[in-house]
Amino acid sequence: MRIPILKLHDYLLISVQVELDDQTALQFQEDLLNKIHQEGSSGVVIDLTSVEMIDSFIAKVLGDVVEMSNLMGAKVVLTGIQPAVAITLIDMGIMLDEVPTALDLEQGLDKLQQELEG
Amino acid sequence: MSVQSNVEVRTEWGIVSARQAGRNLAKEIGFSSVDQARITTAISELARNIYLYAEKGEIIIEAVEEIHSTGVKHGIKITAKDKGPGIKNIRQVMEDGFTTSGGLGAGLPGVKRLMDEFDIDSVAGEGTEITTIKWNS
Ligand SMILES: Nc1ncnc2c1ncn2[C@@H]1O[C@H](COP(=O)(O)OP(=O)(O)OP(=O)(O)O)[C@@H](O)[C@H]1O
Ligand SMILES: [Mg+2]
């Protein structure tokens, strides 16, 4: 299974709509980095509204994606993390420190704009 | 209520099936959405550890109850069993950040915090059995 990556001007938009199994998560990591490289994107919004569970493996993949994208010069904002998922991550002691987040896609795009201009 | 399900874990799909079986039973028992996420995440961690470190094993998910003077307490019990290499130093693997696989080392200490009861029984060279319960309060 592959997660679709949409292009909008200088940005890439991703809405994760599938249950994230390990293979899908790793494939997504690779696809996103390739796409950033191809398109020369400056920003990425990953929307997690439909994701019902983030365990330590998925958290690591997401954290790595953010770090790798930053290295390539693209800022990443995560949006739509469900309350139950946020609470579980904190219980687990997993801090997605330094990862910019926003409530929804629209605010995520605003945040990117601010970060890139500011 | 489907009282017990056993899920074999030997591929990544086993991890996904175990999570789904756990979420279904947690819902049936009436756990809140936050507890459903906690239970599903705990199962995912245990199942992935089986897949990574023992290659194969099983996750048993069952409804449990405890009778008190004040009424009946309902819960979900997760048992993760494998005949893998076992864990030599249990105290060490329960430390936040300890990993032998380049992970976050958040799995086992995380499961302990997500659930209400947690017990590891492991013999080096023979295997590991982890039992954990969440009560619906
Ligand atoms: N079923 C098992 N059999 C043998 N060793 C295990 C088993 N489960 C865990 N371990 C050992 O315990 C260590 C800690 O496990 P834990 O799940 O806490 O972290 P991790 O799997 O290394 O990383 P993470 O879960 O954060 O991705 C593992 O690195 C592994 O060495
Ligand atoms: Mg683990």
PDB file of C-alpha atoms and ligand atoms in Angstrom:
ATOM      1  CA  MET A   1       0.000   0.000   0.000  1.00  0.00           C
ATOM      2  CA  ARG A   2       1.270   3.490  -0.845  1.00  0.00           C
ATOM      3  CA  ILE A   3       0.249   6.785   0.691  1.00  0.00           C
ATOM      4  CA  PRO A   4      -0.513   9.416  -1.965  1.00  0.00           C
ATOM      5  CA  ILE A   5       1.581  12.587  -1.894  1.00  0.00           C
ATOM      6  CA  LEU A   6      -0.030  15.702  -3.420  1.00  0.00           C
ATOM      7  CA  LYS A   7       1.851  18.719  -4.693  1.00  0.00           C
ATOM      8  CA  LEU A   8       0.579  22.259  -4.085  1.00  0.00           C
ATOM      9  CA  HIS A   9       2.938  24.978  -5.361  1.00  0.00           C
ATOM     10  CA  ASP A  10       6.105  24.616  -3.267  1.00  0.00           C
ATOM     11  CA  TYR A  11       4.464  22.317  -0.782  1.00  0.00           C
ATOM     12  CA  LEU A  12       3.649  18.646  -0.483  1.00  0.00           C
ATOM     13  CA  LEU A  13       0.435  17.521   1.228  1.00  0.00           C
ATOM     14  CA  ILE A  14      -0.149  14.101   2.651  1.00  0.00           C
ATOM     15  CA  SER A  15      -3.260  12.827   4.357  1.00  0.00           C
ATOM     16  CA  VAL A  16      -2.661   9.446   5.924  1.00  0.00           C
ATOM     17  CA  GLN A  17      -5.912   7.519   5.425  1.00  0.00           C
ATOM     18  CA  VAL A  18      -4.764   3.958   5.945  1.00  0.00           C
ATOM     19  CA  GLU A  19      -3.804   1.894   8.957  1.00  0.00           C
ATOM     20  CA  LEU A  20      -0.055   2.430   9.161  1.00  0.00           C
ATOM     21  CA  ASP A  21       1.661  -0.924   9.042  1.00  0.00           C
ATOM     22  CA  ASP A  22       5.449  -0.969   9.163  1.00  0.00           C
ATOM     23  CA  GLN A  23       6.007  -1.490   5.464  1.00  0.00           C
ATOM     24  CA  THR A  24       3.620   1.285   4.483  1.00  0.00           C
ATOM     25  CA  ALA A  25       5.321   3.660   6.915  1.00  0.00           C
ATOM     26  CA  LEU A  26       8.805   2.909   5.584  1.00  0.00           C
ATOM     27  CA  GLN A  27       7.648   3.118   1.964  1.00  0.00           C
ATOM     28  CA  PHE A  28       6.107   6.498   2.755  1.00  0.00           C
ATOM     29  CA  GLN A  29       9.379   7.719   4.255  1.00  0.00           C
ATOM     30  CA  GLU A  30      11.221   6.828   1.082  1.00  0.00           C
ATOM     31  CA  ASP A  31       8.538   8.193  -1.282  1.00  0.00           C
ATOM     32  CA  LEU A  32       8.362  11.512   0.559  1.00  0.00           C
ATOM     33  CA  LEU A  33      12.126  12.099   0.509  1.00  0.00           C
ATOM     34  CA  ASN A  34      12.259  11.278  -3.198  1.00  0.00           C
ATOM     35  CA  LYS A  35       9.391  13.628  -3.901  1.00  0.00           C
ATOM     36  CA  ILE A  36      10.973  16.491  -1.922  1.00  0.00           C
ATOM     37  CA  HIS A  37      14.118  15.983  -3.951  1.00  0.00           C
ATOM     38  CA  GLN A  38      12.291  15.831  -7.310  1.00  0.00           C
ATOM     39  CA  GLU A  39      10.047  18.813  -6.703  1.00  0.00           C
ATOM     40  CA  GLY A  40      12.435  20.916  -4.628  1.00  0.00           C
ATOM     41  CA  SER A  41       9.621  21.410  -2.122  1.00  0.00           C
ATOM     42  CA  SER A  42      10.140  23.837   0.734  1.00  0.00           C
ATOM     43  CA  GLY A  43       7.392  22.587   3.011  1.00  0.00           C
ATOM     44  CA  VAL A  44       5.398  19.457   3.849  1.00  0.00           C
ATOM     45  CA  VAL A  45       2.156  18.977   5.769  1.00  0.00           C
ATOM     46  CA  ILE A  46       1.379  15.478   7.006  1.00  0.00           C
ATOM     47  CA  ASP A  47      -2.211  15.153   8.205  1.00  0.00           C
ATOM     48  CA  LEU A  48      -2.816  12.394  10.755  1.00  0.00           C
ATOM     49  CA  THR A  49      -6.549  12.971  11.407  1.00  0.00           C
ATOM     50  CA  SER A  50      -7.464   9.396  10.442  1.00  0.00           C
ATOM     51  CA  VAL A  51      -4.621   7.722  12.326  1.00  0.00           C
ATOM     52  CA  GLU A  52      -5.965   5.892  15.377  1.00  0.00           C
ATOM     53  CA  MET A  53      -2.720   4.632  16.835  1.00  0.00           C
ATOM     54  CA  ILE A  54       0.926   5.674  16.854  1.00  0.00           C
ATOM     55  CA  ASP A  55       3.259   3.195  18.514  1.00  0.00           C
ATOM     56  CA  SER A  56       6.993   3.586  19.148  1.00  0.00           C
ATOM     57  CA  PHE A  57       7.918   2.304  15.694  1.00  0.00           C
ATOM     58  CA  ILE A  58       5.594   4.651  13.808  1.00  0.00           C
ATOM     59  CA  ALA A  59       6.671   7.507  16.093  1.00  0.00           C
ATOM     60  CA  LYS A  60      10.284   6.824  15.216  1.00  0.00           C
ATOM     61  CA  VAL A  61       9.527   6.737  11.489  1.00  0.00           C
ATOM     62  CA  LEU A  62       7.633  10.047  11.729  1.00  0.00           C
ATOM     63  CA  GLY A  63      10.394  11.676  13.785  1.00  0.00           C
ATOM     64  CA  ASP A  64      12.987  10.452  11.276  1.00  0.00           C
ATOM     65  CA  VAL A  65      10.932  11.733   8.326  1.00  0.00           C
ATOM     66  CA  VAL A  66      10.822  15.194   9.904  1.00  0.00           C
ATOM     67  CA  GLU A  67      14.541  15.208  10.603  1.00  0.00           C
ATOM     68  CA  MET A  68      15.505  13.919   7.145  1.00  0.00           C
ATOM     69  CA  SER A  69      13.209  16.405   5.413  1.00  0.00           C
ATOM     70  CA  ASN A  70      14.737  19.237   7.435  1.00  0.00           C
ATOM     71  CA  LEU A  71      18.177  18.093   6.338  1.00  0.00           C
ATOM     72  CA  MET A  72      16.990  18.328   2.755  1.00  0.00           C
ATOM     73  CA  GLY A  73      15.711  21.834   3.368  1.00  0.00           C
ATOM     74  CA  ALA A  74      11.985  21.167   3.681  1.00  0.00           C
ATOM     75  CA  LYS A  75      10.009  22.079   6.805  1.00  0.00           C
ATOM     76  CA  VAL A  76       7.431  19.565   8.015  1.00  0.00           C
ATOM     77  CA  VAL A  77       4.287  20.228  10.020  1.00  0.00           C
ATOM     78  CA  LEU A  78       2.195  17.377  11.483  1.00  0.00           C
ATOM     79  CA  THR A  79      -1.509  18.080  11.768  1.00  0.00           C
ATOM     80  CA  GLY A  80      -4.678  16.510  13.142  1.00  0.00           C
ATOM     81  CA  ILE A  81      -3.186  14.223  15.795  1.00  0.00           C
ATOM     82  CA  GLN A  82      -6.214  12.753  17.644  1.00  0.00           C
ATOM     83  CA  PRO A  83      -6.526  13.424  21.396  1.00  0.00           C
ATOM     84  CA  ALA A  84      -6.348   9.687  22.211  1.00  0.00           C
ATOM     85  CA  VAL A  85      -3.178   9.369  20.137  1.00  0.00           C
ATOM     86  CA  ALA A  86      -1.563  12.412  21.782  1.00  0.00           C
ATOM     87  CA  ILE A  87      -2.387  11.096  25.272  1.00  0.00           C
ATOM     88  CA  THR A  88      -1.000   7.653  24.440  1.00  0.00           C
ATOM     89  CA  LEU A  89       2.244   9.113  23.096  1.00  0.00           C
ATOM     90  CA  ILE A  90       2.754  11.124  26.301  1.00  0.00           C
ATOM     91  CA  ASP A  91       1.967   8.035  28.438  1.00  0.00           C
ATOM     92  CA  MET A  92       4.571   6.140  26.449  1.00  0.00           C
ATOM     93  CA  GLY A  93       7.103   8.874  27.185  1.00  0.00           C
ATOM     94  CA  ILE A  94       7.492   9.655  23.499  1.00  0.00           C
ATOM     95  CA  MET A  95       8.007  13.342  22.884  1.00  0.00           C
ATOM     96  CA  LEU A  96       7.819  14.484  19.321  1.00  0.00           C
ATOM     97  CA  ASP A  97       9.973  17.424  20.460  1.00  0.00           C
ATOM     98  CA  GLU A  98      10.811  20.112  18.009  1.00  0.00           C
ATOM     99  CA  VAL A  99       8.243  18.800  15.564  1.00  0.00           C
ATOM    100  CA  PRO A 100       5.901  21.620  14.562  1.00  0.00           C
ATOM    101  CA  THR A 101       2.253  20.633  14.844  1.00  0.00           C
ATOM    102  CA  ALA A 102      -1.083  22.262  14.063  1.00  0.00           C
ATOM    103  CA  LEU A 103      -4.748  21.415  14.537  1.00  0.00           C
ATOM    104  CA  ASP A 104      -5.695  20.858  10.919  1.00  0.00           C
ATOM    105  CA  LEU A 105      -4.426  21.073   7.357  1.00  0.00           C
ATOM    106  CA  GLU A 106      -5.389  24.712   6.950  1.00  0.00           C
ATOM    107  CA  GLN A 107      -3.550  25.799  10.094  1.00  0.00           C
ATOM    108  CA  GLY A 108      -0.672  23.557   9.094  1.00  0.00           C
ATOM    109  CA  LEU A 109      -0.300  25.437   5.824  1.00  0.00           C
ATOM    110  CA  ASP A 110      -0.456  28.772   7.702  1.00  0.00           C
ATOM    111  CA  LYS A 111       2.243  27.569  10.049  1.00  0.00           C
ATOM    112  CA  LEU A 112       4.494  26.580   7.148  1.00  0.00           C
ATOM    113  CA  GLN A 113       4.020  29.970   5.560  1.00  0.00           C
ATOM    114  CA  GLN A 114       4.978  31.688   8.832  1.00  0.00           C
ATOM    115  CA  GLU A 115       8.000  29.468   9.419  1.00  0.00           C
ATOM    116  CA  LEU A 116       9.292  29.963   5.913  1.00  0.00           C
ATOM    117  CA  GLU A 117       8.773  33.700   5.885  1.00  0.00           C
ATOM    118  CA  GLY A 118       9.760  34.371   9.485  1.00  0.00           C
TER     119      GLY A 118
ATOM    120  CA  MET B   1     -18.854 -11.213  23.551  1.00  0.00           C
ATOM    121  CA  SER B   2     -15.961 -12.947  21.798  1.00  0.00           C
ATOM    122  CA  VAL B   3     -14.186 -13.871  24.999  1.00  0.00           C
ATOM    123  CA  GLN B   4     -10.777 -14.762  23.673  1.00  0.00           C
ATOM    124  CA  SER B   5      -8.778 -14.450  20.489  1.00  0.00           C
ATOM    125  CA  ASN B   6      -5.377 -15.857  19.695  1.00  0.00           C
ATOM    126  CA  VAL B   7      -3.360 -14.164  17.003  1.00  0.00           C
ATOM    127  CA  GLU B   8      -0.267 -15.740  15.587  1.00  0.00           C
ATOM    128  CA  VAL B   9       2.544 -13.247  15.039  1.00  0.00           C
ATOM    129  CA  ARG B  10       5.141 -14.182  12.466  1.00  0.00           C
ATOM    130  CA  THR B  11       4.787 -11.379   9.945  1.00  0.00           C
ATOM    131  CA  GLU B  12       4.019  -7.673  10.072  1.00  0.00           C
ATOM    132  CA  TRP B  13       0.440  -8.593   9.232  1.00  0.00           C
ATOM    133  CA  GLY B  14       0.222 -10.495  12.478  1.00  0.00           C
ATOM    134  CA  ILE B  15       1.008  -7.222  14.264  1.00  0.00           C
ATOM    135  CA  VAL B  16      -1.862  -5.491  12.448  1.00  0.00           C
ATOM    136  CA  SER B  17      -4.298  -8.375  13.145  1.00  0.00           C
ATOM    137  CA  ALA B  18      -3.417  -8.431  16.840  1.00  0.00           C
ATOM    138  CA  ARG B  19      -4.025  -4.671  17.072  1.00  0.00           C
ATOM    139  CA  GLN B  20      -7.387  -4.999  15.351  1.00  0.00           C
ATOM    140  CA  ALA B  21      -8.522  -7.901  17.526  1.00  0.00           C
ATOM    141  CA  GLY B  22      -7.525  -5.889  20.603  1.00  0.00           C
ATOM    142  CA  ARG B  23      -9.361  -2.771  19.503  1.00  0.00           C
ATOM    143  CA  ASN B  24     -12.528  -4.757  18.743  1.00  0.00           C
ATOM    144  CA  LEU B  25     -12.603  -6.436  22.138  1.00  0.00           C
ATOM    145  CA  ALA B  26     -11.711  -3.184  23.960  1.00  0.00           C
ATOM    146  CA  LYS B  27     -14.674  -1.537  22.212  1.00  0.00           C
ATOM    147  CA  GLU B  28     -17.013  -4.397  23.138  1.00  0.00           C
ATOM    148  CA  ILE B  29     -15.962  -4.174  26.780  1.00  0.00           C
ATOM    149  CA  GLY B  30     -16.807  -0.475  26.675  1.00  0.00           C
ATOM    150  CA  PHE B  31     -13.389   1.143  27.058  1.00  0.00           C
ATOM    151  CA  SER B  32     -13.132   4.875  26.250  1.00  0.00           C
ATOM    152  CA  SER B  33     -11.472   5.901  23.009  1.00  0.00           C
ATOM    153  CA  VAL B  34      -8.338   6.933  24.913  1.00  0.00           C
ATOM    154  CA  ASP B  35      -8.127   3.527  26.595  1.00  0.00           C
ATOM    155  CA  GLN B  36      -8.778   1.828  23.246  1.00  0.00           C
ATOM    156  CA  ALA B  37      -5.750   3.670  21.860  1.00  0.00           C
ATOM    157  CA  ARG B  38      -3.660   2.720  24.918  1.00  0.00           C
ATOM    158  CA  ILE B  39      -4.616  -0.963  24.623  1.00  0.00           C
ATOM    159  CA  THR B  40      -4.058  -1.073  20.857  1.00  0.00           C
ATOM    160  CA  THR B  41      -0.671   0.592  21.233  1.00  0.00           C
ATOM    161  CA  ALA B  42       0.389  -1.816  23.996  1.00  0.00           C
ATOM    162  CA  ILE B  43      -0.552  -4.793  21.791  1.00  0.00           C
ATOM    163  CA  SER B  44       1.360  -3.301  18.885  1.00  0.00           C
ATOM    164  CA  GLU B  45       4.519  -2.959  21.005  1.00  0.00           C
ATOM    165  CA  LEU B  46       4.317  -6.528  22.323  1.00  0.00           C
ATOM    166  CA  ALA B  47       3.546  -8.004  18.913  1.00  0.00           C
ATOM    167  CA  ARG B  48       6.373  -6.097  17.249  1.00  0.00           C
ATOM    168  CA  ASN B  49       8.821  -7.261  19.899  1.00  0.00           C
ATOM    169  CA  ILE B  50       7.818 -10.865  19.181  1.00  0.00           C
ATOM    170  CA  TYR B  51       8.300 -10.325  15.448  1.00  0.00           C
ATOM    171  CA  LEU B  52      11.644  -8.532  15.896  1.00  0.00           C
ATOM    172  CA  TYR B  53      13.303 -10.534  18.632  1.00  0.00           C
ATOM    173  CA  ALA B  54      11.674 -13.973  18.648  1.00  0.00           C
ATOM    174  CA  GLU B  55      10.564 -14.237  14.985  1.00  0.00           C
ATOM    175  CA  LYS B  56       7.282 -15.811  15.963  1.00  0.00           C
ATOM    176  CA  GLY B  57       4.885 -16.236  18.819  1.00  0.00           C
ATOM    177  CA  GLU B  58       1.323 -15.419  19.746  1.00  0.00           C
ATOM    178  CA  ILE B  59      -0.801 -12.728  21.300  1.00  0.00           C
ATOM    179  CA  ILE B  60      -3.779 -13.848  23.352  1.00  0.00           C
ATOM    180  CA  ILE B  61      -6.451 -11.262  23.980  1.00  0.00           C
ATOM    181  CA  GLU B  62      -9.230 -11.979  26.467  1.00  0.00           C
ATOM    182  CA  ALA B  63     -11.945 -10.333  28.498  1.00  0.00           C
ATOM    183  CA  VAL B  64     -11.487 -10.714  32.244  1.00  0.00           C
ATOM    184  CA  GLU B  65     -13.560  -9.753  35.259  1.00  0.00           C
ATOM    185  CA  GLU B  66     -13.065  -9.367  38.949  1.00  0.00           C
ATOM    186  CA  ILE B  67     -15.911  -9.440  41.451  1.00  0.00           C
ATOM    187  CA  HIS B  68     -15.816  -6.872  44.238  1.00  0.00           C
ATOM    188  CA  SER B  69     -18.259  -5.997  46.978  1.00  0.00           C
ATOM    189  CA  THR B  70     -19.040  -2.868  44.950  1.00  0.00           C
ATOM    190  CA  GLY B  71     -19.723  -4.711  41.695  1.00  0.00           C
ATOM    191  CA  VAL B  72     -17.974  -6.383  38.800  1.00  0.00           C
ATOM    192  CA  LYS B  73     -14.830  -4.889  37.282  1.00  0.00           C
ATOM    193  CA  HIS B  74     -14.277  -5.596  33.588  1.00  0.00           C
ATOM    194  CA  GLY B  75     -10.931  -5.624  31.887  1.00  0.00           C
ATOM    195  CA  ILE B  76      -8.850  -6.858  28.998  1.00  0.00           C
ATOM    196  CA  LYS B  77      -5.886  -9.159  29.393  1.00  0.00           C
ATOM    197  CA  ILE B  78      -3.114  -9.390  26.844  1.00  0.00           C
ATOM    198  CA  THR B  79      -0.629 -12.257  26.891  1.00  0.00           C
ATOM    199  CA  ALA B  80       2.383 -12.199  24.558  1.00  0.00           C
ATOM    200  CA  LYS B  81       4.179 -15.546  24.320  1.00  0.00           C
ATOM    201  CA  ASP B  82       7.196 -16.624  22.364  1.00  0.00           C
ATOM    202  CA  LYS B  83       9.898 -19.271  22.375  1.00  0.00           C
ATOM    203  CA  GLY B  84      12.597 -16.824  21.313  1.00  0.00           C
ATOM    204  CA  PRO B  85      15.939 -15.995  22.939  1.00  0.00           C
ATOM    205  CA  GLY B  86      14.379 -14.733  26.179  1.00  0.00           C
ATOM    206  CA  ILE B  87      15.427 -11.659  28.134  1.00  0.00           C
ATOM    207  CA  LYS B  88      18.489 -11.954  30.367  1.00  0.00           C
ATOM    208  CA  ASN B  89      18.272  -8.669  32.214  1.00  0.00           C
ATOM    209  CA  ILE B  90      14.661  -7.724  32.790  1.00  0.00           C
ATOM    210  CA  ARG B  91      15.467  -4.592  34.764  1.00  0.00           C
ATOM    211  CA  GLN B  92      17.540  -3.269  31.872  1.00  0.00           C
ATOM    212  CA  VAL B  93      14.858  -3.767  29.191  1.00  0.00           C
ATOM    213  CA  MET B  94      12.374  -1.898  31.415  1.00  0.00           C
ATOM    214  CA  GLU B  95      14.524   1.244  31.319  1.00  0.00           C
ATOM    215  CA  ASP B  96      13.320   4.021  29.032  1.00  0.00           C
ATOM    216  CA  GLY B  97      15.556   4.182  25.995  1.00  0.00           C
ATOM    217  CA  PHE B  98      17.166   0.735  26.268  1.00  0.00           C
ATOM    218  CA  THR B  99      17.171  -0.941  22.850  1.00  0.00           C
ATOM    219  CA  THR B 100      19.199  -3.592  21.059  1.00  0.00           C
ATOM    220  CA  SER B 101      17.674  -2.809  17.662  1.00  0.00           C
ATOM    221  CA  GLY B 102      18.106   0.947  17.155  1.00  0.00           C
ATOM    222  CA  GLY B 103      14.516   1.589  18.235  1.00  0.00           C
ATOM    223  CA  LEU B 104      13.387   4.245  20.701  1.00  0.00           C
ATOM    224  CA  GLY B 105      13.498   1.714  23.545  1.00  0.00           C
ATOM    225  CA  ALA B 106      10.068   2.999  24.486  1.00  0.00           C
ATOM    226  CA  GLY B 107       8.132  -0.241  23.961  1.00  0.00           C
ATOM    227  CA  LEU B 108       8.202  -2.225  27.210  1.00  0.00           C
ATOM    228  CA  PRO B 109       8.384   0.692  29.684  1.00  0.00           C
ATOM    229  CA  GLY B 110       5.624   2.308  27.626  1.00  0.00           C
ATOM    230  CA  VAL B 111       3.367  -0.770  27.814  1.00  0.00           C
ATOM    231  CA  LYS B 112       3.830  -0.848  31.583  1.00  0.00           C
ATOM    232  CA  ARG B 113       2.639   2.768  31.843  1.00  0.00           C
ATOM    233  CA  LEU B 114      -0.264   2.325  29.405  1.00  0.00           C
ATOM    234  CA  MET B 115      -1.700  -0.692  31.234  1.00  0.00           C
ATOM    235  CA  ASP B 116      -2.653  -1.335  34.900  1.00  0.00           C
ATOM    236  CA  GLU B 117      -0.919  -4.648  35.557  1.00  0.00           C
ATOM    237  CA  PHE B 118       2.269  -5.868  33.945  1.00  0.00           C
ATOM    238  CA  ASP B 119       4.365  -8.980  34.420  1.00  0.00           C
ATOM    239  CA  ILE B 120       7.328 -10.452  32.533  1.00  0.00           C
ATOM    240  CA  ASP B 121       8.321 -14.071  32.798  1.00  0.00           C
ATOM    241  CA  SER B 122      11.368 -14.888  30.713  1.00  0.00           C
ATOM    242  CA  VAL B 123      14.039 -17.542  30.676  1.00  0.00           C
ATOM    243  CA  ALA B 124      17.163 -16.956  28.574  1.00  0.00           C
ATOM    244  CA  GLY B 125      17.243 -19.481  25.767  1.00  0.00           C
ATOM    245  CA  GLU B 126      13.650 -20.579  26.303  1.00  0.00           C
ATOM    246  CA  GLY B 127      11.340 -17.683  25.665  1.00  0.00           C
ATOM    247  CA  THR B 128       9.295 -14.868  27.053  1.00  0.00           C
ATOM    248  CA  GLU B 129       5.774 -14.484  28.359  1.00  0.00           C
ATOM    249  CA  ILE B 130       4.441 -11.026  29.112  1.00  0.00           C
ATOM    250  CA  THR B 131       1.027 -10.598  30.731  1.00  0.00           C
ATOM    251  CA  THR B 132      -0.700  -7.283  31.066  1.00  0.00           C
ATOM    252  CA  ILE B 133      -4.194  -6.131  32.076  1.00  0.00           C
ATOM    253  CA  LYS B 134      -6.158  -2.918  31.687  1.00  0.00           C
ATOM    254  CA  TRP B 135      -9.244  -2.402  33.877  1.00  0.00           C
ATOM    255  CA  ASN B 136     -12.208  -0.396  32.719  1.00  0.00           C
ATOM    256  CA  SER B 137     -12.726   2.156  35.438  1.00  0.00           C
TER     257      SER B 137
HETATM  258  N1  LIG C   1       9.987 -10.962  23.189  1.00  0.00           N
HETATM  259  C1  LIG C   1      11.288 -10.620  23.381  1.00  0.00           C
HETATM  260  N2  LIG C   1      12.271 -11.560  23.322  1.00  0.00           N
HETATM  261  C2  LIG C   1      13.568 -11.208  23.508  1.00  0.00           C
HETATM  262  N3  LIG C   1      14.009  -9.952  23.758  1.00  0.00           N
HETATM  263  C3  LIG C   1      13.066  -8.973  23.821  1.00  0.00           C
HETATM  264  C4  LIG C   1      11.666  -9.245  23.636  1.00  0.00           C
HETATM  265  N4  LIG C   1      10.992  -8.076  23.776  1.00  0.00           N
HETATM  266  C5  LIG C   1      11.929  -7.131  24.019  1.00  0.00           C
HETATM  267  N5  LIG C   1      13.180  -7.655  24.054  1.00  0.00           N
HETATM  268  C6  LIG C   1      14.440  -6.909  24.329  1.00  0.00           C
HETATM  269  O1  LIG C   1      14.114  -5.776  25.111  1.00  0.00           O
HETATM  270  C7  LIG C   1      14.605  -4.583  24.514  1.00  0.00           C
HETATM  271  C8  LIG C   1      13.680  -3.430  24.843  1.00  0.00           C
HETATM  272  O2  LIG C   1      12.402  -3.623  24.209  1.00  0.00           O
HETATM  273  P1  LIG C   1      11.479  -2.352  23.926  1.00  0.00           P
HETATM  274  O3  LIG C   1      10.258  -2.820  23.227  1.00  0.00           O
HETATM  275  O4  LIG C   1      11.313  -1.622  25.219  1.00  0.00           O
HETATM  276  O5  LIG C   1      12.377  -1.435  22.985  1.00  0.00           O
HETATM  277  P2  LIG C   1      12.771  -1.678  21.441  1.00  0.00           P
HETATM  278  O6  LIG C   1      11.928  -2.774  20.867  1.00  0.00           O
HETATM  279  O7  LIG C   1      14.246  -1.897  21.386  1.00  0.00           O
HETATM  280  O8  LIG C   1      12.431  -0.282  20.767  1.00  0.00           O
HETATM  281  P3  LIG C   1      10.939   0.289  20.472  1.00  0.00           P
HETATM  282  O9  LIG C   1       9.956  -0.675  21.077  1.00  0.00           O
HETATM  283  O10 LIG C   1      10.891   1.630  21.136  1.00  0.00           O
HETATM  284  O11 LIG C   1      10.825   0.374  18.992  1.00  0.00           O
HETATM  285  C9  LIG C   1      14.701  -4.909  23.037  1.00  0.00           C
HETATM  286  O12 LIG C   1      15.637  -4.083  22.373  1.00  0.00           O
HETATM  287  C10 LIG C   1      15.116  -6.390  23.065  1.00  0.00           C
HETATM  288  O13 LIG C   1      16.503  -6.517  23.242  1.00  0.00           O
HETATM  289 MG    MG C   2       9.846  -2.767  21.105  1.00  0.00          MG
END
